[in-house]
mmCIF file of C-alpha atoms in Angstrom:
data_model
loop_
_atom_site.group_PDB
_atom_site.id
_atom_site.type_symbol
_atom_site.label_atom_id
_atom_site.label_comp_id
_atom_site.label_asym_id
_atom_site.label_seq_id
_atom_site.Cartn_x
_atom_site.Cartn_y
_atom_site.Cartn_z
ATOM 1 C CA MET A 1 81.883 98.240 90.828
ATOM 2 C CA GLN A 2 85.532 100.463 91.436
ATOM 3 C CA LYS A 3 88.788 99.724 90.937
ATOM 4 C CA ILE A 4 92.589 101.238 91.322
ATOM 5 C CA GLU A 5 94.254 102.020 88.133
ATOM 6 C CA ILE A 6 98.040 101.927 89.072
ATOM 7 C CA GLU A 7 100.927 102.808 86.690
ATOM 8 C CA GLY A 8 103.771 101.178 88.451
ATOM 9 C CA GLY A 9 107.580 102.798 88.839
ATOM 10 C CA ALA A 10 107.423 105.982 90.629
ATOM 11 C CA ARG A 11 110.381 106.866 93.784
ATOM 12 C CA LEU A 12 107.808 107.877 96.703
ATOM 13 C CA LYS A 13 108.754 111.045 97.807
ATOM 14 C CA GLY A 14 106.865 113.072 100.853
ATOM 15 C CA GLU A 15 104.864 113.793 104.141
ATOM 16 C CA VAL A 16 101.615 111.141 104.769
ATOM 17 C CA PHE A 17 99.443 112.062 108.180
ATOM 18 C CA ILE A 18 97.924 108.934 109.503
ATOM 19 C CA SER A 19 94.537 108.428 110.834
ATOM 20 C CA GLY A 20 92.841 107.125 113.408
ATOM 21 C CA ALA A 21 92.946 103.118 114.591
ATOM 22 C CA LYS A 22 89.892 101.930 112.811
ATOM 23 C CA ASN A 23 90.250 99.058 115.134
ATOM 24 C CA ALA A 24 89.847 100.853 118.203
ATOM 25 C CA ALA A 25 87.323 103.580 117.122
ATOM 26 C CA LEU A 26 85.341 100.712 116.492
ATOM 27 C CA PRO A 27 84.996 98.952 120.363
ATOM 28 C CA ILE A 28 85.121 102.691 121.736
ATOM 29 C CA MET A 29 81.841 103.141 119.296
ATOM 30 C CA ALA A 30 80.333 100.005 121.135
ATOM 31 C CA ALA A 31 81.314 101.459 124.435
ATOM 32 C CA SER A 32 79.269 104.598 124.058
ATOM 33 C CA ILE A 33 76.361 102.241 124.667
ATOM 34 C CA LEU A 34 76.943 101.966 128.270
ATOM 35 C CA ALA A 35 76.172 105.345 129.275
ATOM 36 C CA SER A 36 73.631 107.746 128.482
ATOM 37 C CA GLY A 37 74.066 111.685 127.015
ATOM 38 C CA ALA A 38 76.356 112.591 123.951
ATOM 39 C CA ASN A 39 79.203 110.834 123.486
ATOM 40 C CA ARG A 40 82.140 112.863 121.208
ATOM 41 C CA ILE A 41 85.110 110.747 119.509
ATOM 42 C CA THR A 42 87.637 112.491 117.704
ATOM 43 C CA ASN A 43 90.450 111.299 115.223
ATOM 44 C CA THR A 44 87.872 108.623 113.823
ATOM 45 C CA PRO A 45 89.099 108.018 110.770
ATOM 46 C CA GLN A 46 86.650 108.074 107.539
ATOM 47 C CA LEU A 47 85.887 104.796 106.208
ATOM 48 C CA LYS A 48 82.713 102.343 105.600
ATOM 49 C CA ASP A 49 83.599 100.610 108.625
ATOM 50 C CA ILE A 50 82.921 103.717 111.066
ATOM 51 C CA SER A 51 79.640 104.226 108.668
ATOM 52 C CA THR A 52 78.350 100.844 108.968
ATOM 53 C CA MET A 53 79.338 100.811 113.293
ATOM 54 C CA GLY A 54 77.125 103.888 113.069
ATOM 55 C CA GLU A 55 74.424 102.579 110.966
ATOM 56 C CA LEU A 56 74.332 99.928 113.561
ATOM 57 C CA LEU A 57 73.693 101.739 116.479
ATOM 58 C CA SER A 58 71.277 103.959 114.572
ATOM 59 C CA ARG A 59 69.166 100.277 114.393
ATOM 60 C CA LEU A 60 69.912 100.571 118.259
ATOM 61 C CA GLY A 61 68.044 103.819 118.538
ATOM 62 C CA ILE A 62 71.227 105.722 119.125
ATOM 63 C CA GLY A 63 71.634 109.025 117.125
ATOM 64 C CA PHE A 64 74.894 109.037 114.736
ATOM 65 C CA GLU A 65 76.371 111.792 113.594
ATOM 66 C CA SER A 66 79.953 112.717 111.553
ATOM 67 C CA SER A 67 81.539 115.118 110.388
ATOM 68 C CA GLY A 68 85.313 115.256 109.100
ATOM 69 C CA ASP A 69 87.657 112.972 111.886
ATOM 70 C CA GLU A 70 84.481 113.594 115.171
ATOM 71 C CA VAL A 71 81.788 111.432 115.754
ATOM 72 C CA ILE A 72 79.118 112.460 117.886
ATOM 73 C CA LEU A 73 76.576 109.204 119.460
ATOM 74 C CA LYS A 74 73.720 110.332 121.812
ATOM 75 C CA THR A 75 72.832 107.174 123.600
ATOM 76 C CA ASP A 76 69.978 108.649 125.348
ATOM 77 C CA SER A 77 67.719 105.754 124.911
ATOM 78 C CA ILE A 78 68.277 102.606 123.429
ATOM 79 C CA SER A 79 65.207 100.999 121.326
ATOM 80 C CA SER A 80 66.223 97.936 120.171
ATOM 81 C CA VAL A 81 68.697 95.092 121.393
ATOM 82 C CA GLU A 82 69.118 93.166 117.689
ATOM 83 C CA ALA A 83 72.109 93.168 115.602
ATOM 84 C CA LYS A 84 70.651 91.886 112.680
ATOM 85 C CA TYR A 85 72.623 90.258 109.705
ATOM 86 C CA ASP A 86 72.381 91.936 106.843
ATOM 87 C CA LEU A 87 74.975 94.192 108.676
ATOM 88 C CA VAL A 88 76.591 92.575 110.709
ATOM 89 C CA LYS A 89 77.506 89.916 107.718
ATOM 90 C CA THR A 90 79.585 92.660 106.046
ATOM 91 C CA MET A 91 81.347 93.501 109.848
ATOM 92 C CA ARG A 92 82.728 91.050 111.839
ATOM 93 C CA ALA A 93 82.964 94.186 114.451
ATOM 94 C CA SER A 94 79.614 94.097 114.863
ATOM 95 C CA VAL A 95 79.623 91.641 117.972
ATOM 96 C CA LEU A 96 81.155 94.412 119.397
ATOM 97 C CA VAL A 97 77.806 95.504 120.496
ATOM 98 C CA LEU A 98 76.855 92.263 122.498
ATOM 99 C CA GLY A 99 79.041 92.534 125.905
ATOM 100 C CA PRO A 100 77.471 96.401 126.393
ATOM 101 C CA LEU A 101 74.219 96.132 125.105
ATOM 102 C CA LEU A 102 74.034 92.921 127.703
ATOM 103 C CA ALA A 103 75.344 94.520 130.502
ATOM 104 C CA LYS A 104 73.280 98.048 129.819
ATOM 105 C CA MET A 105 70.240 96.337 128.976
ATOM 106 C CA GLY A 106 69.956 92.987 129.962
ATOM 107 C CA LYS A 107 69.869 91.210 126.931
ATOM 108 C CA ALA A 108 70.804 91.043 123.309
ATOM 109 C CA VAL A 109 69.894 89.711 120.162
ATOM 110 C CA ILE A 110 73.423 89.429 117.823
ATOM 111 C CA SER A 111 73.455 87.589 113.905
ATOM 112 C CA LEU A 112 76.246 85.164 114.115
ATOM 113 C CA PRO A 113 79.674 87.483 112.416
ATOM 114 C CA GLY A 114 80.657 87.912 109.224
ATOM 115 C CA GLY A 115 83.408 89.699 107.721
ATOM 116 C CA CYS A 116 86.654 89.176 105.607
ATOM 117 C CA ALA A 117 87.111 85.589 104.501
ATOM 118 C CA ILE A 118 89.923 85.213 106.367
ATOM 119 C CA GLY A 119 89.215 82.306 108.232
ATOM 120 C CA ALA A 120 87.041 80.971 111.228
ATOM 121 C CA ARG A 121 86.744 83.633 113.852
ATOM 122 C CA PRO A 122 84.201 82.465 116.231
ATOM 123 C CA ILE A 123 83.209 84.156 119.319
ATOM 124 C CA ASN A 124 82.689 80.828 121.559
ATOM 125 C CA LEU A 125 85.246 82.917 123.465
ATOM 126 C CA HIS A 126 83.178 86.094 123.856
ATOM 127 C CA VAL A 127 79.804 83.543 125.257
ATOM 128 C CA MET A 128 81.718 81.172 127.887
ATOM 129 C CA GLY A 129 82.712 84.878 129.117
ATOM 130 C CA LEU A 130 79.130 85.811 129.458
ATOM 131 C CA GLN A 131 77.985 82.939 131.009
ATOM 132 C CA LYS A 132 80.297 83.075 133.897
ATOM 133 C CA MET A 133 79.205 86.057 134.379
ATOM 134 C CA GLY A 134 76.110 84.881 134.459
ATOM 135 C CA ALA A 135 74.680 85.008 131.334
ATOM 136 C CA GLU A 136 71.547 83.123 129.340
ATOM 137 C CA ILE A 137 72.684 82.251 125.844
ATOM 138 C CA SER A 138 70.725 80.093 123.402
ATOM 139 C CA LEU A 139 71.868 79.976 119.288
ATOM 140 C CA SER A 140 68.625 79.451 117.085
ATOM 141 C CA GLU A 141 68.711 80.739 113.441
ATOM 142 C CA GLY A 142 71.956 82.260 113.112
ATOM 143 C CA TYR A 143 71.425 84.514 116.346
ATOM 144 C CA VAL A 144 72.852 84.796 120.164
ATOM 145 C CA LYS A 145 70.774 85.454 122.103
ATOM 146 C CA VAL A 146 71.465 86.392 125.646
ATOM 147 C CA SER A 147 70.279 87.528 128.974
ATOM 148 C CA ALA A 148 70.807 88.238 132.828
ATOM 149 C CA LYS A 149 68.835 90.117 135.248
ATOM 150 C CA ARG A 150 72.914 91.633 136.206
ATOM 151 C CA LEU A 151 75.730 90.076 135.439
ATOM 152 C CA LYS A 152 78.168 89.856 138.228
ATOM 153 C CA GLY A 153 82.453 89.669 138.246
ATOM 154 C CA ALA A 154 83.675 86.086 137.384
ATOM 155 C CA ASP A 155 87.348 85.031 136.873
ATOM 156 C CA ILE A 156 87.315 84.389 132.790
ATOM 157 C CA HIS A 157 90.412 82.404 131.626
ATOM 158 C CA PHE A 158 90.997 82.677 127.184
ATOM 159 C CA ASP A 159 92.355 79.821 126.088
ATOM 160 C CA VAL A 160 93.806 81.850 123.736
ATOM 161 C CA PRO A 161 93.546 85.769 123.486
ATOM 162 C CA THR A 162 90.972 87.364 121.334
ATOM 163 C CA VAL A 163 91.233 91.011 121.110
ATOM 164 C CA THR A 164 87.579 91.890 121.037
ATOM 165 C CA GLY A 165 86.427 89.352 123.026
ATOM 166 C CA THR A 166 88.597 90.396 125.396
ATOM 167 C CA GLU A 167 87.035 93.616 124.696
ATOM 168 C CA ASN A 168 83.368 92.551 125.030
ATOM 169 C CA ILE A 169 84.303 91.088 128.138
ATOM 170 C CA MET A 170 86.016 94.589 129.350
ATOM 171 C CA MET A 171 82.734 96.019 128.261
ATOM 172 C CA ALA A 172 80.410 93.719 129.720
ATOM 173 C CA ALA A 173 82.570 93.410 133.014
ATOM 174 C CA ALA A 174 82.775 97.593 133.589
ATOM 175 C CA ILE A 175 79.563 98.178 135.213
ATOM 176 C CA ALA A 176 78.590 94.963 136.109
ATOM 177 C CA ASP A 177 78.776 93.522 139.917
ATOM 178 C CA GLY A 178 81.483 92.611 141.681
ATOM 179 C CA VAL A 179 85.425 92.620 140.259
ATOM 180 C CA THR A 180 86.087 90.388 137.328
ATOM 181 C CA VAL A 181 89.996 89.059 136.054
ATOM 182 C CA ILE A 182 90.296 88.341 132.438
ATOM 183 C CA GLU A 183 94.107 85.845 131.995
ATOM 184 C CA ASN A 184 95.258 85.292 129.130
ATOM 185 C CA ALA A 185 93.677 88.763 127.589
ATOM 186 C CA ALA A 186 94.590 90.465 123.840
ATOM 187 C CA CYS A 187 97.513 92.965 124.920
ATOM 188 C CA GLU A 188 96.805 94.888 121.654
ATOM 189 C CA PRO A 189 97.287 98.659 121.781
ATOM 190 C CA GLU A 190 93.551 98.907 120.663
ATOM 191 C CA VAL A 191 92.449 96.831 123.694
ATOM 192 C CA VAL A 192 94.540 99.300 126.139
ATOM 193 C CA ASP A 193 92.946 102.142 124.161
ATOM 194 C CA LEU A 194 89.587 101.022 124.961
ATOM 195 C CA ALA A 195 90.186 100.573 128.462
ATOM 196 C CA ASN A 196 91.742 104.221 128.427
ATOM 197 C CA ALA A 197 87.845 105.148 126.878
ATOM 198 C CA LEU A 198 86.281 103.314 129.757
ATOM 199 C CA ILE A 199 87.973 104.744 132.160
ATOM 200 C CA SER A 200 87.374 107.780 130.925
ATOM 201 C CA MET A 201 83.864 107.586 131.346
ATOM 202 C CA GLY A 202 84.754 106.596 135.126
ATOM 203 C CA ALA A 203 85.713 102.444 134.788
ATOM 204 C CA GLU A 204 88.028 101.279 137.103
ATOM 205 C CA ILE A 205 90.417 98.834 134.910
ATOM 206 C CA GLN A 206 93.942 98.073 135.547
ATOM 207 C CA GLY A 207 96.325 96.104 133.504
ATOM 208 C CA ALA A 208 95.382 96.684 130.321
ATOM 209 C CA GLY A 209 98.506 95.652 127.739
ATOM 210 C CA THR A 210 98.938 92.963 129.701
ATOM 211 C CA GLY A 211 98.198 89.174 130.408
ATOM 212 C CA VAL A 212 95.762 90.113 133.546
ATOM 213 C CA ILE A 213 93.223 92.855 133.471
ATOM 214 C CA LYS A 214 91.225 93.238 136.173
ATOM 215 C CA ILE A 215 87.859 95.568 136.085
ATOM 216 C CA LYS A 216 85.987 96.360 139.353
ATOM 217 C CA GLY A 217 82.527 97.169 138.050
ATOM 218 C CA VAL A 218 80.395 100.613 138.706
ATOM 219 C CA LYS A 219 76.906 101.751 138.153
ATOM 220 C CA LEU A 220 77.187 104.495 136.625
ATOM 221 C CA LEU A 221 79.803 105.838 133.401
ATOM 222 C CA LYS A 222 79.644 109.172 132.059
ATOM 223 C CA PRO A 223 79.560 109.914 128.423
ATOM 224 C CA LEU A 224 82.951 109.615 126.213
ATOM 225 C CA ASP A 225 85.072 112.649 124.672
ATOM 226 C CA TYR A 226 88.379 111.091 123.535
ATOM 227 C CA LYS A 227 90.557 110.483 120.938
ATOM 228 C CA ILE A 228 91.195 107.469 119.137
ATOM 229 C CA ILE A 229 94.851 106.805 118.531
ATOM 230 C CA PRO A 230 96.557 106.007 115.128
ATOM 231 C CA ASP A 231 96.388 103.581 113.156
ATOM 232 C CA ARG A 232 99.338 101.319 113.401
ATOM 233 C CA ILE A 233 98.302 98.774 110.035
ATOM 234 C CA GLU A 234 98.404 102.191 107.931
ATOM 235 C CA ALA A 235 101.393 103.682 108.761
ATOM 236 C CA GLY A 236 103.182 99.757 108.683
ATOM 237 C CA THR A 237 101.569 99.833 104.622
ATOM 238 C CA PHE A 238 103.076 103.547 104.686
ATOM 239 C CA MET A 239 106.481 102.581 105.043
ATOM 240 C CA ALA A 240 106.145 99.656 103.424
ATOM 241 C CA ALA A 241 105.019 101.774 100.144
ATOM 242 C CA ALA A 242 108.364 103.215 100.889
ATOM 243 C CA GLY A 243 110.422 100.450 100.385
ATOM 244 C CA ILE A 244 108.876 98.659 97.839
ATOM 245 C CA THR A 245 109.459 101.444 95.421
ATOM 246 C CA ARG A 246 112.638 102.217 96.447
ATOM 247 C CA GLY A 247 111.048 106.069 98.464
ATOM 248 C CA SER A 248 111.589 108.167 101.456
ATOM 249 C CA LEU A 249 108.890 109.002 103.413
ATOM 250 C CA VAL A 250 108.680 111.283 106.397
ATOM 251 C CA ILE A 251 105.155 109.525 108.417
ATOM 252 C CA ARG A 252 103.326 111.543 110.598
ATOM 253 C CA GLY A 253 101.025 111.521 113.291
ATOM 254 C CA CYS A 254 101.765 107.614 114.312
ATOM 255 C CA ASN A 255 102.664 105.767 117.249
ATOM 256 C CA PRO A 256 106.393 104.323 117.047
ATOM 257 C CA ALA A 257 105.895 102.845 120.178
ATOM 258 C CA HIS A 258 103.315 100.298 118.093
ATOM 259 C CA MET A 259 105.375 99.598 115.522
ATOM 260 C CA GLU A 260 108.531 98.159 117.147
ATOM 261 C CA SER A 261 107.959 94.745 115.551
ATOM 262 C CA VAL A 262 106.800 95.928 111.748
ATOM 263 C CA THR A 263 110.046 98.855 112.762
ATOM 264 C CA ASP A 264 112.183 95.611 113.257
ATOM 265 C CA LYS A 265 111.847 93.834 110.521
ATOM 266 C CA LEU A 266 111.256 96.408 108.315
ATOM 267 C CA ARG A 267 115.175 97.433 109.432
ATOM 268 C CA GLN A 268 115.843 94.130 108.817
ATOM 269 C CA ALA A 269 114.784 94.440 104.912
ATOM 270 C CA GLY A 270 117.313 97.109 104.480
ATOM 271 C CA LEU A 271 114.866 100.538 105.537
ATOM 272 C CA GLN A 272 116.522 103.450 107.239
ATOM 273 C CA ILE A 273 114.288 104.691 109.972
ATOM 274 C CA GLU A 274 114.019 106.984 112.084
ATOM 275 C CA GLN A 275 111.889 108.391 115.302
ATOM 276 C CA LYS A 276 111.294 111.386 117.487
ATOM 277 C CA ASP A 277 107.995 111.849 118.629
ATOM 278 C CA ASP A 278 104.986 110.666 116.417
ATOM 279 C CA VAL A 279 106.799 110.692 113.577
ATOM 280 C CA LEU A 280 109.070 108.113 111.157
ATOM 281 C CA LYS A 281 111.444 109.505 108.601
ATOM 282 C CA VAL A 282 111.607 105.616 106.248
ATOM 283 C CA LYS A 283 114.345 105.862 103.371
ATOM 284 C CA CYS A 284 115.031 102.954 101.174
ATOM 285 C CA SER A 285 118.353 103.446 98.816
ATOM 286 C CA GLY A 286 119.902 100.024 98.953
ATOM 287 C CA LYS A 287 118.663 96.247 98.091
ATOM 288 C CA LEU A 288 115.631 94.861 99.725
ATOM 289 C CA ASN A 289 116.846 91.754 102.132
ATOM 290 C CA PRO A 290 115.092 88.807 102.705
ATOM 291 C CA VAL A 291 113.554 88.607 105.859
ATOM 292 C CA ASP A 292 111.459 85.803 107.693
ATOM 293 C CA ILE A 293 108.234 86.485 109.752
ATOM 294 C CA LYS A 294 105.935 84.952 111.740
ATOM 295 C CA THR A 295 102.438 86.797 112.755
ATOM 296 C CA MET A 296 101.565 86.527 116.602
ATOM 297 C CA PRO A 297 99.784 87.924 118.837
ATOM 298 C CA TYR A 298 100.921 91.126 119.765
ATOM 299 C CA PRO A 299 103.770 92.658 120.346
ATOM 300 C CA GLY A 300 104.364 89.937 117.532
ATOM 301 C CA PHE A 301 104.347 90.812 113.908
ATOM 302 C CA PRO A 302 100.716 91.391 113.171
ATOM 303 C CA THR A 303 98.346 89.216 110.905
ATOM 304 C CA ASP A 304 97.303 92.737 109.194
ATOM 305 C CA MET A 305 100.962 93.514 108.160
ATOM 306 C CA GLN A 306 101.725 89.734 106.296
ATOM 307 C CA ALA A 307 100.322 90.481 103.521
ATOM 308 C CA GLN A 308 102.234 94.038 102.671
ATOM 309 C CA PHE A 309 105.550 92.555 103.622
ATOM 310 C CA MET A 310 104.854 89.800 101.310
ATOM 311 C CA ALA A 311 104.615 91.904 98.780
ATOM 312 C CA LEU A 312 107.496 93.931 99.996
ATOM 313 C CA MET A 313 109.737 90.277 100.478
ATOM 314 C CA ALA A 314 108.459 89.554 97.096
ATOM 315 C CA VAL A 315 111.788 91.866 95.072
ATOM 316 C CA SER A 316 114.169 90.943 97.766
ATOM 317 C CA GLU A 317 117.230 89.903 97.175
ATOM 318 C CA GLY A 318 116.826 86.009 98.287
ATOM 319 C CA THR A 319 114.716 83.617 100.066
ATOM 320 C CA SER A 320 111.815 84.368 102.616
ATOM 321 C CA LEU A 321 109.787 82.572 104.865
ATOM 322 C CA ILE A 322 106.562 83.913 106.263
ATOM 323 C CA SER A 323 104.412 82.115 108.275
ATOM 324 C CA GLU A 324 100.892 83.019 109.654
ATOM 325 C CA HIS A 325 99.339 81.318 112.891
ATOM 326 C CA ILE A 326 96.527 83.997 113.290
ATOM 327 C CA PHE A 327 94.145 82.842 110.853
ATOM 328 C CA GLU A 328 94.341 80.118 108.387
ATOM 329 C CA ASN A 329 93.005 81.351 105.416
ATOM 330 C CA ARG A 330 95.077 84.422 105.044
ATOM 331 C CA PHE A 331 97.309 83.603 102.156
ATOM 332 C CA MET A 332 94.798 84.280 99.421
ATOM 333 C CA HIS A 333 96.590 87.306 98.054
ATOM 334 C CA VAL A 334 99.483 85.039 96.504
ATOM 335 C CA ALA A 335 97.182 84.244 93.925
ATOM 336 C CA GLU A 336 96.459 87.165 92.462
ATOM 337 C CA MET A 337 100.550 88.632 92.866
ATOM 338 C CA LYS A 338 101.353 85.165 91.110
ATOM 339 C CA ARG A 339 99.686 87.080 88.508
ATOM 340 C CA MET A 340 102.010 90.043 88.804
ATOM 341 C CA GLY A 341 105.453 87.469 88.540
ATOM 342 C CA ALA A 342 105.867 86.764 91.847
ATOM 343 C CA ASP A 343 107.654 84.057 93.108
ATOM 344 C CA ILE A 344 105.174 82.243 95.996
ATOM 345 C CA GLN A 345 104.762 78.834 96.767
ATOM 346 C CA VAL A 346 102.440 77.896 99.992
ATOM 347 C CA GLU A 347 102.616 74.332 101.737
ATOM 348 C CA GLY A 348 100.298 74.780 104.956
ATOM 349 C CA SER A 349 100.831 77.967 106.993
ATOM 350 C CA THR A 350 104.462 79.019 105.462
ATOM 351 C CA ALA A 351 104.940 81.042 102.105
ATOM 352 C CA THR A 352 108.207 80.565 100.766
ATOM 353 C CA VAL A 353 108.757 83.584 98.899
ATOM 354 C CA ARG A 354 111.551 83.997 96.466
ATOM 355 C CA GLY A 355 112.189 87.150 95.046
ATOM 356 C CA VAL A 356 112.117 88.481 91.764
ATOM 357 C CA ARG A 357 113.939 91.079 90.049
ATOM 358 C CA SER A 358 110.384 93.029 89.327
ATOM 359 C CA LEU A 359 106.674 92.535 89.263
ATOM 360 C CA ASN A 360 105.111 93.096 86.302
ATOM 361 C CA GLY A 361 102.110 94.995 86.322
ATOM 362 C CA ALA A 362 98.258 92.797 85.452
ATOM 363 C CA PRO A 363 94.646 93.272 86.584
ATOM 364 C CA VAL A 364 94.147 91.592 90.198
ATOM 365 C CA MET A 365 91.170 90.856 92.936
ATOM 366 C CA ALA A 366 90.851 91.695 95.563
ATOM 367 C CA THR A 367 90.107 89.134 98.419
ATOM 368 C CA ASP A 368 90.207 91.436 101.764
ATOM 369 C CA LEU A 369 90.818 94.453 103.454
ATOM 370 C CA ARG A 370 94.719 94.201 104.146
ATOM 371 C CA ALA A 371 95.461 91.669 100.464
ATOM 372 C CA SER A 372 94.070 95.148 98.516
ATOM 373 C CA ALA A 373 97.365 96.620 100.110
ATOM 374 C CA SER A 374 99.770 94.218 99.397
ATOM 375 C CA LEU A 375 98.258 94.777 95.926
ATOM 376 C CA ILE A 376 98.218 98.893 95.805
ATOM 377 C CA LEU A 377 102.063 98.090 97.251
ATOM 378 C CA ALA A 378 102.925 95.624 93.644
ATOM 379 C CA GLY A 379 101.431 97.317 91.451
ATOM 380 C CA LEU A 380 103.419 100.635 93.250
ATOM 381 C CA ALA A 381 106.653 99.073 91.814
ATOM 382 C CA ALA A 382 105.452 96.918 89.107
ATOM 383 C CA LYS A 383 106.097 97.494 85.409
ATOM 384 C CA GLY A 384 103.699 98.395 83.241
ATOM 385 C CA LYS A 385 99.580 99.176 84.663
ATOM 386 C CA THR A 386 97.955 97.097 87.580
ATOM 387 C CA VAL A 387 94.038 97.147 88.394
ATOM 388 C CA VAL A 388 92.804 96.273 91.604
ATOM 389 C CA ASP A 389 89.726 95.500 91.621
ATOM 390 C CA ARG A 390 86.808 95.046 93.795
ATOM 391 C CA VAL A 391 88.587 98.032 96.076
ATOM 392 C CA TYR A 392 85.544 97.986 98.883
ATOM 393 C CA HIS A 393 87.687 95.697 100.717
ATOM 394 C CA LEU A 394 90.556 98.161 100.998
ATOM 395 C CA ASP A 395 87.862 101.004 101.676
ATOM 396 C CA ARG A 396 87.081 99.572 105.104
ATOM 397 C CA GLY A 397 90.239 99.867 106.818
ATOM 398 C CA TYR A 398 92.580 102.748 104.548
ATOM 399 C CA GLU A 399 90.813 106.122 104.847
ATOM 400 C CA LYS A 400 91.146 107.034 101.031
ATOM 401 C CA ILE A 401 94.552 105.806 99.856
ATOM 402 C CA GLU A 402 94.796 106.606 96.340
ATOM 403 C CA LYS A 403 94.528 110.502 97.635
ATOM 404 C CA LYS A 404 97.624 109.909 100.241
ATOM 405 C CA LEU A 405 99.458 108.023 97.240
ATOM 406 C CA LYS A 406 99.175 110.852 94.620
ATOM 407 C CA PRO A 407 101.033 113.592 96.532
ATOM 408 C CA LEU A 408 103.873 111.335 97.027
ATOM 409 C CA GLY A 409 104.461 110.666 93.549
ATOM 410 C CA ALA A 410 102.272 107.755 92.893
ATOM 411 C CA LYS A 411 100.618 107.470 89.536
ATOM 412 C CA ILE A 412 97.524 105.674 90.745
ATOM 413 C CA ARG A 413 92.991 106.780 90.313
ATOM 414 C CA ARG A 414 90.315 105.275 91.549
ATOM 415 C CA ILE A 415 88.210 104.405 88.546
ATOM 416 C CA LYS A 416 84.904 102.399 87.542
#
């Protein structure tokens, strides 16, 4: 099993380029099911989750080729409609094939999803939406089985915004009969990117990025040729890295408009941030101020940045309150940070973080994707050596992070 070893204390300085957004690439790869032909997707990050989705699509009979940041998906013939447990258990986003398979093939058999152990993430809202569109659904032996001769447009209201639920219904509705309206839809940039990709294929979609999305079904979609948006969470992680090391970074290839909630909180923490076009200049030369955050659906502060921000607050000069309102089990990194000397107390959905002068290197274990990033940040700032175990979580969402950090001055390496 691989680990990441960090010798802390170095100030990061230099330029870093941001990869494409995993959470945009995965649904857009699934959307290729809706077309017949060769689909081309660029700016795709080279990540474990991308190869997992590629393998899942391959098992459906779709040709999958990957070279650099380009993915080719050949959807001329789909020979299976089943997403099996052995793959779905490793990546919750596998459930994104549910909507497009049902719409294109008239049926789908999907294992109940797995992924990071950060709380219950049921697919009941996906199922409810598809039922309203006319799907017959049964559950047996851990699999959801859906069928419909032809999906029909419907008015669908989500009790709470769901990103993958919104994406699944949007893909299913793209070639359904009639008009589908999704109310209380997720507004994340990745949802908008999927909508734009579908529109490029010939779909008729209005309102993506707002709470109400309207989809008028069309009979046929053409293959994709689309470039993925930048990864706002990777960009936010490098911004936090500049802050926690008192460094100075130029972050290129990002979209500052997608990151306003994160940028605002980092400025409150004392970081100097300049933005122009697709570039962020981030510097931190003084003290770090304590800042309270509450994770919320977009455009609120993203849950995927909560752990990284906690690492930053662990070395601030004061007390911060960090409240998690998206997932009920997303403080598992706290115990590992405390091993490094962080002063953090958790009560319910709120963590009280009292800043300390410095963290100390220690062997720690990553429990999920973003927790692993927070431990990398803590290790960069700590005195001595930190070894982060279970970095397979890290590889699901960060493209060669140690290779991006090393030229910036980090003393970091991957070890077995």
